[in-house]
Short mmCIF file of C-alpha atoms in Angstrom, two decimals:
data_model
loop_
_atom_site.label_atom_id
_atom_site.label_comp_id
_atom_site.label_asym_id
_atom_site.label_seq_id
_atom_site.Cartn_x
_atom_site.Cartn_y
_atom_site.Cartn_z
CA UNK A 1 30.71 3.65 10.69
CA UNK A 2 28.29 6.46 10.14
CA UNK A 3 26.06 8.48 7.85
CA UNK A 4 27.31 11.92 7.41
CA UNK A 5 25.70 14.07 5.29
CA UNK A 6 27.31 16.57 3.66
CA UNK A 7 26.89 19.74 0.94
CA UNK A 8 27.58 19.38 -2.51
CA UNK A 9 27.82 21.89 -5.27
CA UNK A 10 26.95 19.56 -8.34
CA UNK A 11 26.40 20.30 -12.45
CA UNK A 12 23.19 19.72 -14.07
CA UNK A 13 23.91 19.38 -17.67
CA UNK A 14 21.54 19.14 -20.13
CA UNK A 15 20.87 15.66 -20.27
CA UNK A 16 19.34 15.65 -17.40
CA UNK A 17 22.28 14.44 -15.40
CA UNK A 18 23.42 15.50 -12.01
CA UNK A 19 27.52 15.52 -11.54
CA UNK A 20 29.10 16.21 -8.04
CA UNK A 21 31.76 18.61 -8.95
CA UNK A 22 32.35 19.94 -4.97
CA UNK A 23 32.32 18.14 -1.63
CA UNK A 24 32.10 20.92 1.28
CA UNK A 25 33.66 19.56 4.56
CA UNK A 26 32.02 21.13 7.79
CA UNK A 27 31.09 23.58 6.17
CA UNK A 28 34.51 25.06 5.08
CA UNK A 29 37.04 23.48 3.04
CA UNK A 30 35.85 22.33 -0.51
CA UNK A 31 37.52 19.27 -2.30
CA UNK A 32 36.68 19.14 -5.58
CA UNK A 33 35.93 15.80 -7.04
CA UNK A 34 38.49 14.91 -10.12
CA UNK A 35 36.50 12.80 -11.67
CA UNK A 36 33.50 10.21 -11.16
CA UNK A 37 33.94 6.67 -12.51
CA UNK A 38 30.75 5.34 -11.71
CA UNK A 39 26.92 6.15 -10.96
CA UNK A 40 24.90 2.84 -9.95
CA UNK A 41 22.10 2.69 -7.56
CA UNK A 42 22.77 0.66 -4.46
CA UNK A 43 22.01 0.57 -1.19
CA UNK A 44 24.55 1.15 1.92
CA UNK A 45 24.58 -1.48 3.87
CA UNK A 46 27.34 -0.65 6.48
CA UNK A 47 25.60 2.76 7.37
CA UNK A 48 21.61 2.66 5.91
CA UNK A 49 20.23 4.13 3.07
CA UNK A 50 19.58 3.42 -0.26
CA UNK A 51 19.33 6.07 -3.25
CA UNK A 52 22.48 6.52 -6.44
CA UNK A 53 25.77 5.72 -5.40
CA UNK A 54 28.47 7.74 -7.08
CA UNK A 55 31.81 6.52 -7.10
CA UNK A 56 34.22 9.64 -7.07
CA UNK A 57 38.09 10.52 -7.15
CA UNK A 58 39.23 13.10 -5.35
CA UNK A 59 42.96 14.44 -5.29
CA UNK A 60 45.19 13.02 -5.23
CA UNK A 61 44.10 9.58 -6.44
CA UNK A 62 41.96 8.99 -3.60
CA UNK A 63 38.08 6.57 -4.17
CA UNK A 64 35.17 7.22 -1.96
CA UNK A 65 31.80 6.61 -2.23
CA UNK A 66 29.35 9.38 -2.71
CA UNK A 67 25.57 8.70 -1.88
CA UNK A 68 22.38 10.40 -3.60
CA UNK A 69 18.63 9.47 -1.95
CA UNK A 70 16.11 12.05 -2.28
CA UNK A 71 17.85 15.10 -2.61
CA UNK A 72 20.17 14.61 0.03
CA UNK A 73 24.41 13.33 -0.29
CA UNK A 74 25.86 11.26 2.37
CA UNK A 75 29.41 9.48 2.20
CA UNK A 76 30.01 6.68 4.83
CA UNK A 77 32.32 7.14 7.60
CA UNK A 78 34.17 5.63 10.20
CA UNK A 79 35.81 8.41 12.53
CA UNK A 80 38.48 9.68 10.20
CA UNK A 81 38.09 12.60 7.80
CA UNK A 82 38.24 11.75 4.28
CA UNK B 1 1.45 -20.69 -24.54
CA UNK B 2 1.89 -21.35 -21.26
CA UNK B 3 1.77 -18.49 -18.72
CA UNK B 4 5.08 -17.75 -16.69
CA UNK B 5 4.15 -15.59 -13.97
CA UNK B 6 5.81 -13.93 -10.95
CA UNK B 7 4.70 -13.06 -7.57
CA UNK B 8 7.17 -10.57 -5.47
CA UNK B 9 6.77 -10.15 -1.96
CA UNK B 10 9.03 -7.70 -0.34
CA UNK B 11 10.27 -9.22 3.22
CA UNK B 12 8.42 -7.75 6.54
CA UNK B 13 8.52 -4.62 4.15
CA UNK B 14 7.93 -2.24 6.56
CA UNK B 15 11.10 -3.25 9.02
CA UNK B 16 13.22 -3.73 6.43
CA UNK B 17 12.64 -0.34 5.50
CA UNK B 18 13.49 1.00 8.55
CA UNK B 19 16.35 -1.21 9.36
CA UNK B 20 17.60 -0.79 5.68
CA UNK B 21 18.11 3.44 7.12
CA UNK B 22 19.19 2.83 10.87
CA UNK B 23 21.03 -0.52 10.44
CA UNK B 24 21.62 -0.51 14.46
CA UNK B 25 18.53 -2.05 14.29
CA UNK B 26 19.10 -5.65 12.41
CA UNK B 27 20.30 -7.18 15.72
CA UNK B 28 17.94 -6.10 17.85
CA UNK B 29 13.58 -7.31 18.45
CA UNK B 30 12.21 -4.35 16.35
CA UNK B 31 8.59 -3.60 15.29
CA UNK B 32 6.77 -0.51 13.03
CA UNK B 33 3.95 -0.13 15.11
CA UNK B 34 0.80 2.43 15.01
CA UNK B 35 0.47 5.41 17.82
CA UNK B 36 -0.90 3.71 20.71
CA UNK B 37 -2.14 7.52 21.91
CA UNK B 38 -4.40 7.39 18.14
CA UNK B 39 -5.23 3.77 18.46
CA UNK B 40 -3.79 2.63 16.37
CA UNK B 41 -1.57 0.60 18.22
CA UNK B 42 -1.06 -2.55 16.63
CA UNK B 43 1.84 -4.45 15.33
CA UNK B 44 2.65 -3.46 11.36
CA UNK B 45 5.92 -5.88 11.54
CA UNK B 46 8.58 -6.62 12.75
CA UNK B 47 11.90 -7.96 12.71
CA UNK B 48 13.38 -11.78 12.90
CA UNK B 49 14.44 -11.17 16.32
CA UNK B 50 10.73 -9.83 17.32
CA UNK B 51 9.48 -12.78 15.43
CA UNK B 52 11.73 -15.15 17.41
CA UNK B 53 10.40 -13.49 20.60
CA UNK B 54 6.92 -14.19 19.70
CA UNK B 55 6.14 -11.57 18.31
CA UNK B 56 3.22 -11.30 15.81
CA UNK B 57 1.36 -8.68 12.84
CA UNK B 58 -1.69 -7.21 13.89
CA UNK B 59 -1.27 -7.86 17.75
CA UNK B 60 -1.76 -4.98 20.01
CA UNK B 61 1.56 -2.97 20.78
CA UNK B 62 0.57 -4.15 25.09
CA UNK B 63 1.17 -7.66 23.98
CA UNK B 64 3.91 -7.76 22.37
CA UNK B 65 5.67 -6.09 24.49
CA UNK B 66 4.30 -8.40 27.45
CA UNK B 67 5.93 -11.17 25.30
CA UNK B 68 9.47 -8.79 24.31
CA UNK B 69 9.81 -5.93 27.05
CA UNK B 70 12.86 -4.79 25.29
CA UNK B 71 10.86 -4.63 21.90
CA UNK B 72 12.36 -0.98 19.92
CA UNK B 73 8.68 0.42 18.04
CA UNK B 74 9.05 2.52 15.54
CA UNK B 75 6.56 4.80 13.92
CA UNK B 76 5.61 4.57 10.10
CA UNK B 77 7.16 6.09 7.47
CA UNK B 78 4.93 5.97 4.87
CA UNK B 79 7.32 8.53 2.76
CA UNK B 80 10.27 6.20 2.85
CA UNK B 81 8.16 3.22 2.29
CA UNK B 82 6.72 4.43 -0.73
CA UNK B 83 10.11 5.85 -2.36
CA UNK B 84 11.70 2.11 -2.37
CA UNK B 85 8.04 0.59 -3.24
CA UNK B 86 8.15 2.36 -6.68
CA UNK B 87 11.88 1.51 -6.66
CA UNK B 88 11.25 -1.93 -6.90
CA UNK B 89 8.62 -1.39 -9.35
CA UNK B 90 10.64 0.47 -11.38
CA UNK B 91 12.95 -2.36 -10.99
CA UNK B 92 10.60 -4.88 -12.01
CA UNK B 93 9.56 -2.56 -14.95
CA UNK B 94 13.09 -2.84 -17.13
CA UNK B 95 12.00 -7.18 -16.98
CA UNK B 96 8.42 -6.42 -17.71
CA UNK B 97 5.59 -4.01 -18.33
CA UNK B 98 3.21 -6.60 -17.05
CA UNK B 99 3.09 -5.65 -13.60
CA UNK B 100 0.25 -5.44 -10.87
CA UNK B 101 0.75 -4.60 -7.73
CA UNK B 102 -1.08 -6.23 -5.12
CA UNK B 103 -0.52 -3.25 -1.90
CA UNK B 104 2.61 -0.97 -1.42
CA UNK B 105 5.26 -4.42 -0.78
CA UNK B 106 3.88 -6.99 -3.90
CA UNK B 107 3.32 -7.37 -6.99
CA UNK B 108 2.59 -9.70 -9.89
CA UNK B 109 4.50 -9.54 -13.34
CA UNK B 110 3.91 -11.94 -16.47
CA UNK B 111 6.93 -12.68 -17.33
CA UNK B 112 6.45 -15.05 -20.80
CA UNK B 113 7.22 -12.96 -23.01
CA UNK B 114 10.39 -11.80 -21.69
CA UNK B 115 12.14 -15.05 -21.23
CA UNK B 116 13.41 -15.71 -24.73
CA UNK B 117 15.21 -12.13 -24.16
CA UNK B 118 16.91 -12.89 -20.78
CA UNK B 119 16.99 -16.80 -20.98
CA UNK B 120 15.41 -18.03 -18.61
CA UNK B 121 12.35 -17.60 -15.97
CA UNK B 122 15.07 -19.07 -12.97
CA UNK B 123 17.61 -16.50 -15.02
CA UNK B 124 15.44 -13.48 -13.98
CA UNK B 125 14.32 -14.61 -10.80
CA UNK B 126 18.32 -14.92 -9.63
CA UNK B 127 18.86 -11.41 -11.10
CA UNK B 128 15.58 -10.13 -9.36
CA UNK B 129 16.89 -11.21 -6.19
CA UNK B 130 20.30 -10.41 -6.49
CA UNK B 131 19.99 -6.48 -7.29
CA UNK B 132 17.05 -5.71 -5.15
CA UNK B 133 19.43 -6.82 -2.58
CA UNK B 134 22.23 -5.10 -3.80
CA UNK B 135 20.61 -2.05 -5.40
CA UNK B 136 18.02 -1.37 -3.11
CA UNK B 137 18.74 -3.09 -0.07
CA UNK B 138 15.58 -5.08 -0.03
CA UNK B 139 15.03 -8.82 0.37
CA UNK B 140 12.08 -10.58 -1.68
CA UNK B 141 10.17 -13.68 -1.83
CA UNK B 142 9.30 -15.24 -5.49
CA UNK B 143 6.65 -17.42 -6.25
CA UNK B 144 6.43 -18.59 -9.45
CA UNK B 145 3.67 -20.41 -11.64
CA UNK B 146 1.57 -20.60 -14.24
CA UNK B 147 -1.02 -18.31 -13.09
CA UNK B 148 -1.29 -15.77 -10.41
CA UNK B 149 -2.92 -17.74 -7.52
CA UNK B 150 -0.43 -20.33 -7.52
CA UNK B 151 2.18 -17.58 -7.85
CA UNK B 152 1.27 -16.18 -5.05
CA UNK B 153 0.60 -18.94 -3.03
CA UNK B 154 4.56 -19.83 -4.24
CA UNK B 155 6.32 -16.74 -2.69
CA UNK B 156 4.22 -17.69 0.57
CA UNK B 157 6.04 -20.81 0.65
CA UNK B 158 9.43 -19.33 -0.14
CA UNK B 159 12.05 -18.12 2.08
CA UNK B 160 13.51 -14.84 2.82
CA UNK B 161 15.35 -14.02 -0.33
CA UNK B 162 14.56 -17.00 -2.09
CA UNK B 163 12.13 -18.13 -4.64
CA UNK B 164 9.55 -21.13 -4.94
CA UNK B 165 8.15 -22.71 -7.95
CA UNK B 166 4.76 -24.52 -8.50
CA UNK B 167 4.34 -26.43 -11.50
CA UNK B 168 1.15 -27.94 -10.78
CA UNK B 169 -1.56 -28.90 -8.51
CA UNK B 170 0.60 -31.77 -7.04
CA UNK B 171 2.89 -29.90 -6.01
CA UNK B 172 0.53 -28.28 -3.25
CA UNK B 173 -2.61 -30.65 -2.67
CA UNK B 174 -1.73 -31.55 0.76
CA UNK B 175 -1.95 -27.84 1.67
CA UNK B 176 -4.63 -26.64 4.05
CA UNK B 177 -7.51 -24.82 1.71
CA UNK B 178 -6.78 -21.77 3.85
CA UNK B 179 -2.97 -20.82 2.20
CA UNK B 180 -4.81 -20.12 -0.77
CA UNK B 181 -6.05 -16.10 -1.69
CA UNK B 182 -9.22 -15.33 -0.33
CA UNK B 183 -10.07 -18.19 2.06
CA UNK B 184 -10.16 -16.67 5.21
CA UNK B 185 -10.95 -17.90 7.88
CA UNK B 186 -14.43 -18.10 8.18
CA UNK B 187 -14.17 -19.46 5.01
CA UNK B 188 -12.13 -22.07 5.62
CA UNK B 189 -14.12 -23.23 8.70
CA UNK B 190 -16.78 -23.99 6.28
CA UNK B 191 -14.82 -26.07 3.96
CA UNK B 192 -13.52 -27.70 6.76
CA UNK B 193 -17.18 -28.38 7.91
CA UNK B 194 -17.58 -29.83 4.68
CA UNK B 195 -14.70 -31.77 4.90
CA UNK B 196 -12.35 -29.91 2.33
CA UNK B 197 -9.45 -29.45 4.44
CA UNK B 198 -6.80 -29.69 1.90
CA UNK B 199 -6.19 -27.61 -1.38
CA UNK B 200 -6.21 -31.18 -3.28
CA UNK B 201 -10.43 -31.76 -1.64
CA UNK B 202 -10.96 -28.32 -2.98
CA UNK B 203 -10.25 -29.75 -6.83
CA UNK B 204 -11.60 -32.57 -6.50
CA UNK B 205 -15.24 -31.41 -5.64
CA UNK B 206 -17.20 -30.38 -8.00
CA UNK B 207 -17.97 -26.74 -8.78
CA UNK B 208 -20.90 -27.03 -7.69
CA UNK B 209 -20.57 -28.20 -4.85
CA UNK B 210 -18.32 -25.36 -3.47
CA UNK B 211 -20.42 -23.06 -4.82
CA UNK B 212 -23.11 -24.67 -2.17
CA UNK B 213 -20.94 -24.26 0.45
CA UNK B 214 -19.78 -20.42 -0.43
CA UNK B 215 -21.66 -19.08 -2.64
CA UNK B 216 -20.37 -17.11 -5.41
CA UNK B 217 -17.01 -17.66 -4.28
CA UNK B 218 -17.09 -20.91 -4.59
CA UNK B 219 -16.83 -21.21 -8.10
CA UNK B 220 -13.52 -18.95 -8.13
CA UNK B 221 -12.45 -21.17 -5.68
CA UNK B 222 -12.74 -24.05 -7.65
CA UNK B 223 -10.92 -22.53 -10.01
CA UNK B 224 -8.20 -21.52 -8.07
CA UNK B 225 -7.42 -24.60 -6.62
CA UNK B 226 -7.69 -26.60 -9.58
CA UNK B 227 -5.15 -23.87 -11.13
CA UNK B 228 -7.70 -22.41 -13.84
CA UNK B 229 -7.21 -18.86 -12.78
CA UNK B 230 -6.23 -17.15 -16.10
CA UNK B 231 -6.73 -13.77 -14.79
CA UNK B 232 -3.86 -11.45 -17.00
CA UNK B 233 -1.61 -9.00 -15.34
CA UNK B 234 -2.25 -5.93 -15.64
CA UNK B 235 -0.02 -3.50 -17.74
CA UNK B 236 2.14 -1.26 -15.70
CA UNK B 237 1.59 2.55 -15.55
CA UNK B 238 4.39 4.80 -14.18
CA UNK B 239 1.71 7.58 -14.10
CA UNK B 240 -1.70 6.21 -14.36
CA UNK B 241 -1.65 3.56 -11.83
CA UNK B 242 -4.79 1.18 -12.32
CA UNK B 243 -7.06 2.47 -9.53
CA UNK B 244 -10.10 -0.28 -8.70
CA UNK B 245 -11.21 1.11 -5.77
CA UNK B 246 -10.80 4.56 -3.53
CA UNK B 247 -11.62 3.69 0.19
CA UNK B 248 -10.76 5.62 3.14
CA UNK B 249 -11.05 4.24 6.74
CA UNK B 250 -10.62 5.41 10.05
CA UNK B 251 -10.15 3.94 13.89
CA UNK B 252 -12.30 7.65 15.76
CA UNK B 253 -10.89 8.97 18.62
CA UNK B 254 -13.08 7.16 20.44
CA UNK B 255 -16.01 3.87 19.66
CA UNK B 256 -19.14 5.49 17.36
CA UNK B 257 -21.94 4.25 19.49
CA UNK B 258 -24.87 6.22 18.09
CA UNK B 259 -26.07 7.63 14.67
CA UNK B 260 -24.72 10.89 15.49
CA UNK B 261 -22.03 9.68 15.81
CA UNK B 262 -21.49 7.59 13.01
CA UNK B 263 -23.08 10.20 10.21
CA UNK B 264 -19.79 12.40 11.41
CA UNK B 265 -17.85 9.76 10.70
CA UNK B 266 -18.87 8.93 7.53
CA UNK B 267 -19.59 12.69 6.47
CA UNK B 268 -15.98 12.63 6.73
CA UNK B 269 -15.02 9.67 5.05
CA UNK B 270 -17.41 9.92 2.30
CA UNK B 271 -15.92 13.85 1.39
CA UNK B 272 -12.09 12.46 1.72
CA UNK B 273 -13.31 10.05 -0.89
CA UNK B 274 -15.62 11.68 -3.19
CA UNK B 275 -11.98 14.54 -3.63
CA UNK B 276 -9.90 11.87 -4.20
CA UNK B 277 -12.83 10.69 -7.28
CA UNK B 278 -12.81 14.43 -8.39
CA UNK B 279 -9.04 14.68 -8.72
CA UNK B 280 -9.20 11.53 -11.16
CA UNK B 281 -12.09 12.44 -12.80
CA UNK B 282 -13.74 9.26 -12.41
CA UNK B 283 -17.51 7.92 -11.52
CA UNK B 284 -18.65 4.97 -8.90
CA UNK B 285 -21.21 2.74 -9.96
CA UNK B 286 -20.72 0.86 -5.82
CA UNK B 287 -20.37 1.72 -2.47
CA UNK B 288 -18.94 -0.19 0.03
CA UNK B 289 -19.45 0.32 3.82
CA UNK B 290 -16.68 -1.56 6.18
CA UNK B 291 -17.27 -1.90 9.66
CA UNK B 292 -15.01 -3.40 12.91
CA UNK B 293 -16.71 -3.36 16.16
CA UNK B 294 -15.36 -3.04 19.62
CA UNK B 295 -14.97 -7.19 19.34
CA UNK B 296 -12.66 -6.70 16.07
CA UNK B 297 -15.39 -8.64 13.89
CA UNK B 298 -15.51 -7.14 10.90
CA UNK B 299 -18.33 -6.39 8.68
CA UNK B 300 -18.79 -5.39 4.73
CA UNK B 301 -21.71 -4.38 2.93
CA UNK B 302 -22.35 -3.27 -0.63
CA UNK B 303 -24.38 -1.65 -2.72
CA UNK B 304 -24.41 -1.00 -6.68
CA UNK B 305 -26.26 2.04 -7.83
CA UNK B 306 -28.20 2.10 -11.26
CA UNK B 307 -26.24 4.91 -12.54
CA UNK B 308 -23.27 5.99 -11.87
CA UNK B 309 -22.33 8.91 -9.54
CA UNK B 310 -19.38 11.14 -8.51
CA UNK B 311 -21.46 12.58 -5.62
CA UNK B 312 -20.19 12.65 -2.09
CA UNK B 313 -23.18 13.21 -0.49
CA UNK B 314 -24.32 10.12 -2.25
CA UNK B 315 -21.36 7.85 -0.78
CA UNK B 316 -22.75 9.37 2.33
CA UNK B 317 -26.68 8.89 1.80
CA UNK B 318 -26.10 5.06 0.51
CA UNK B 319 -23.30 4.15 2.94
CA UNK B 320 -26.02 5.38 5.74
CA UNK B 321 -28.45 3.19 3.86
CA UNK B 322 -26.83 0.30 4.21
CA UNK B 323 -26.03 0.81 7.78
CA UNK B 324 -29.79 1.35 9.02
CA UNK B 325 -30.72 -1.66 6.74
CA UNK B 326 -28.64 -4.28 8.19
CA UNK B 327 -26.50 -3.19 11.56
CA UNK B 328 -27.46 -1.71 14.95
CA UNK B 329 -25.34 -0.58 18.39
CA UNK B 330 -25.08 -3.18 20.21
CA UNK B 331 -22.00 -3.29 20.17
CA UNK B 332 -20.49 0.02 19.37
CA UNK B 333 -17.48 0.07 16.77
CA UNK B 334 -13.87 1.47 16.28
CA UNK B 335 -13.44 1.46 12.45
CA UNK B 336 -15.59 2.19 10.12
CA UNK B 337 -14.16 2.81 6.15
CA UNK B 338 -16.30 3.40 2.82
CA UNK B 339 -15.26 2.83 -0.14
CA UNK B 340 -16.02 2.87 -3.85
CA UNK B 341 -15.48 0.57 -7.00
CA UNK B 342 -17.03 -0.52 -10.55
CA UNK B 343 -15.17 3.16 -11.51
CA UNK B 344 -15.41 4.65 -14.75
CA UNK B 345 -14.29 7.95 -16.34
CA UNK B 346 -17.49 7.77 -18.26
CA UNK B 347 -21.26 8.95 -16.33
CA UNK B 348 -23.49 6.46 -17.61
CA UNK B 349 -25.92 7.16 -20.57
CA UNK B 350 -28.66 6.19 -18.92
CA UNK B 351 -32.06 5.83 -20.48
CA UNK B 352 -34.19 7.49 -17.96
CA UNK B 353 -38.01 6.99 -17.36
CA UNK B 354 -39.99 9.47 -19.17
CA UNK B 355 -42.70 10.31 -16.70
CA UNK B 356 -40.44 9.84 -13.49
CA UNK B 357 -40.57 13.49 -11.91
CA UNK B 358 -36.97 13.01 -10.28
CA UNK B 359 -33.59 13.45 -11.95
CA UNK B 360 -31.39 10.94 -10.29
CA UNK B 361 -28.40 12.94 -10.75
CA UNK B 362 -28.35 16.03 -8.75
CA UNK B 363 -26.01 18.53 -10.43
CA UNK B 364 -27.10 21.21 -7.79
CA UNK B 365 -25.05 19.01 -5.24
CA UNK B 366 -22.36 18.29 -7.68
CA UNK B 367 -21.92 22.35 -8.13
CA UNK B 368 -21.71 22.42 -4.38
CA UNK B 369 -19.25 19.73 -3.78
CA UNK B 370 -17.12 21.45 -6.69
CA UNK B 371 -17.36 24.84 -4.77
CA UNK B 372 -16.25 23.76 -1.79
CA UNK B 373 -13.44 21.80 -2.86
CA UNK B 374 -12.27 24.89 -4.80
CA UNK B 375 -12.46 26.76 -1.13
CA UNK B 376 -10.23 23.91 0.36
CA UNK B 377 -7.87 24.45 -1.65
CA UNK B 378 -6.93 28.00 -1.83
CA UNK B 379 -7.92 28.37 1.81
CA UNK B 380 -6.82 25.09 3.22
CA UNK B 381 -8.84 22.38 4.98
CA UNK B 382 -10.56 23.59 7.54
CA UNK B 383 -11.59 26.40 5.26
CA UNK B 384 -15.53 25.01 4.83
CA UNK B 385 -16.74 22.01 6.19
CA UNK B 386 -20.53 20.28 7.22
CA UNK B 387 -21.75 21.83 9.89
CA UNK B 388 -22.61 18.40 11.64
CA UNK B 389 -18.90 17.80 12.56
CA UNK B 390 -18.75 20.73 14.94
CA UNK B 391 -21.59 17.83 17.47
CA UNK B 392 -18.20 16.71 18.48
CA UNK B 393 -14.73 18.08 17.51
CA UNK B 394 -12.90 15.88 19.41
CA UNK B 395 -14.44 12.78 17.01
CA UNK B 396 -14.68 15.44 13.77
CA UNK B 397 -11.01 16.52 14.81
CA UNK B 398 -12.33 20.18 14.07
CA UNK B 399 -10.12 22.62 16.17
CA UNK B 400 -12.75 25.33 17.06
CA UNK B 401 -10.37 27.92 18.25
CA UNK B 402 -9.74 28.74 14.53
CA UNK B 403 -13.68 29.53 14.13
CA UNK B 404 -14.55 32.76 13.64
CA UNK B 405 -18.24 33.49 14.51
CA UNK B 406 -20.48 36.19 12.84
CA UNK B 407 -23.44 36.36 13.80
CA UNK B 408 -26.11 38.09 11.99
CA UNK B 409 -29.57 39.53 12.60
#
C-alpha cells in the first residue's frame, strides 16, 4: 500500500470547518464526494502519516478514507484506482 | 488530598515519528542522527531492531555503523516532531489543564481533579494510551504517582505502551540511586563512595548528610528519594508556554582553541539569545555558560547579576568573564552554549548607589541592539553583524561573497 497525495476541492464553512467536495484523481478526473460520514483524528498505520481522517462516501456508495495532514490530502492506495 | 500525577514519555519519539511517516522503516534497524559533515554525527534516537543490534543513543554514527552496518540513518525532521508533540499535548489538554512539558517528548500531567469526572486514574491512563496510539500513531510510557519525581521514575520503569504505578517508597527502595531525576553519573559516583547505592539508602540518611556530600542538591535529593517533592505541575498555556530559560548552543565547525575563536562563537550565541528574549519582551538575571571539550567533558558555569537586563552585549561580557575567571584552552572546546534564566517581564527597579558614576543599564547599547534587529528583520540576518565575525568566516558561518566593501576617504 502506498500514500497517494491528491488534489481536493473543499468548502471552508462559516464555522471554520473544512468539507471536501470533490477529489481530483490524476489531475483530470473530478470525483464528487456524496457525503462525509465521520471526521476524526487518526494515524494511518497502513501507509504512514497522522492527521484528520475523513470517512467519505463516493458514488455509488463506495466508502474511502481521505486523510488531511498539515494542509495536504492523501488516500491509502493499493494498486487499483478508486 | 493526595495528588495523582502522570509522567508521559513518548517512546523513542524521533524514531517513532520517522516510522509513522515511513512505515517501511518499521522492520529494519533505523536511527535518527545529526549530519556527520557538521560534526553533529551522533545517534539521537533508534528503533527496536537497531536497539537489538546494540545501537545506543548519543553514540557516534561511526560506532553505531560498526555494530550494525545495515543501519538506516535519517536526518531529524524537527518540523514533524514539533507538529506531533503539539497534537499530543492538545490531547492531554482534554484531560487536564495542568500540563508541564519536560522536553519535546515528555510531560507531567496533574490529573488529581479530573479523576472524579473520568472515573479513575486507571481509566484516564487507559484512554490516553489508546487514543495516542490510535489517533496520533505513537506509543507512550506513563508513570503514575503522587509526586513528579516518582512519576518520572515510573515512566522510566514502564514498558513501551504501558504504565507503571509507584504508590510509595517501598516500591522503589532497591532501585539504584542514579535512577532518580537529577542524579547524573558524577553525583551517583560521589553517593556510592559514601555507601549510598539505592534510593532507599538516600531516603534513610539524614538530609544534612546528603548536603555534606552533594551541597545544595543533597537537600533536593533527600526530598526526591522520600517522595516529598511537592512541586506543582505548571498550568498549560497553549499560546504562552512558560519559559524558564532561553539558551543557544553550537557544535562549531572546528574546535575552539583560543580567545579570538571563543569571542566569535559567543558573539553569535549571545546575539541569538538576546533576539529571542526581545521577541518575548523578557529580562534575564542569570547568565550560564556551557562548555564541552574535545574529550566530551562538560562544564557549566553561571553568574547572577545584581540587576536584570535584556542586553545581548551583557550576555556576551558575562559569559566571557565566566570563562576567563574559570577556564583555559589546554583542551580545546567542541561545543559551547549560552543560556539566560531567572526570566521576568519587568525591569528591576533597583535602588542604585546615589554617588555611583556609571549607570548599570546601558540604554545606548539597548538602542543599538534594537536598531540592529530592525535592520535584520527588514533585510535579512546577514544584513548587519559584528565585524569580529569576519575574523573567521568558516567558524562564524558568514558568507563573504554577499558583502560589498565600501571604502571611504
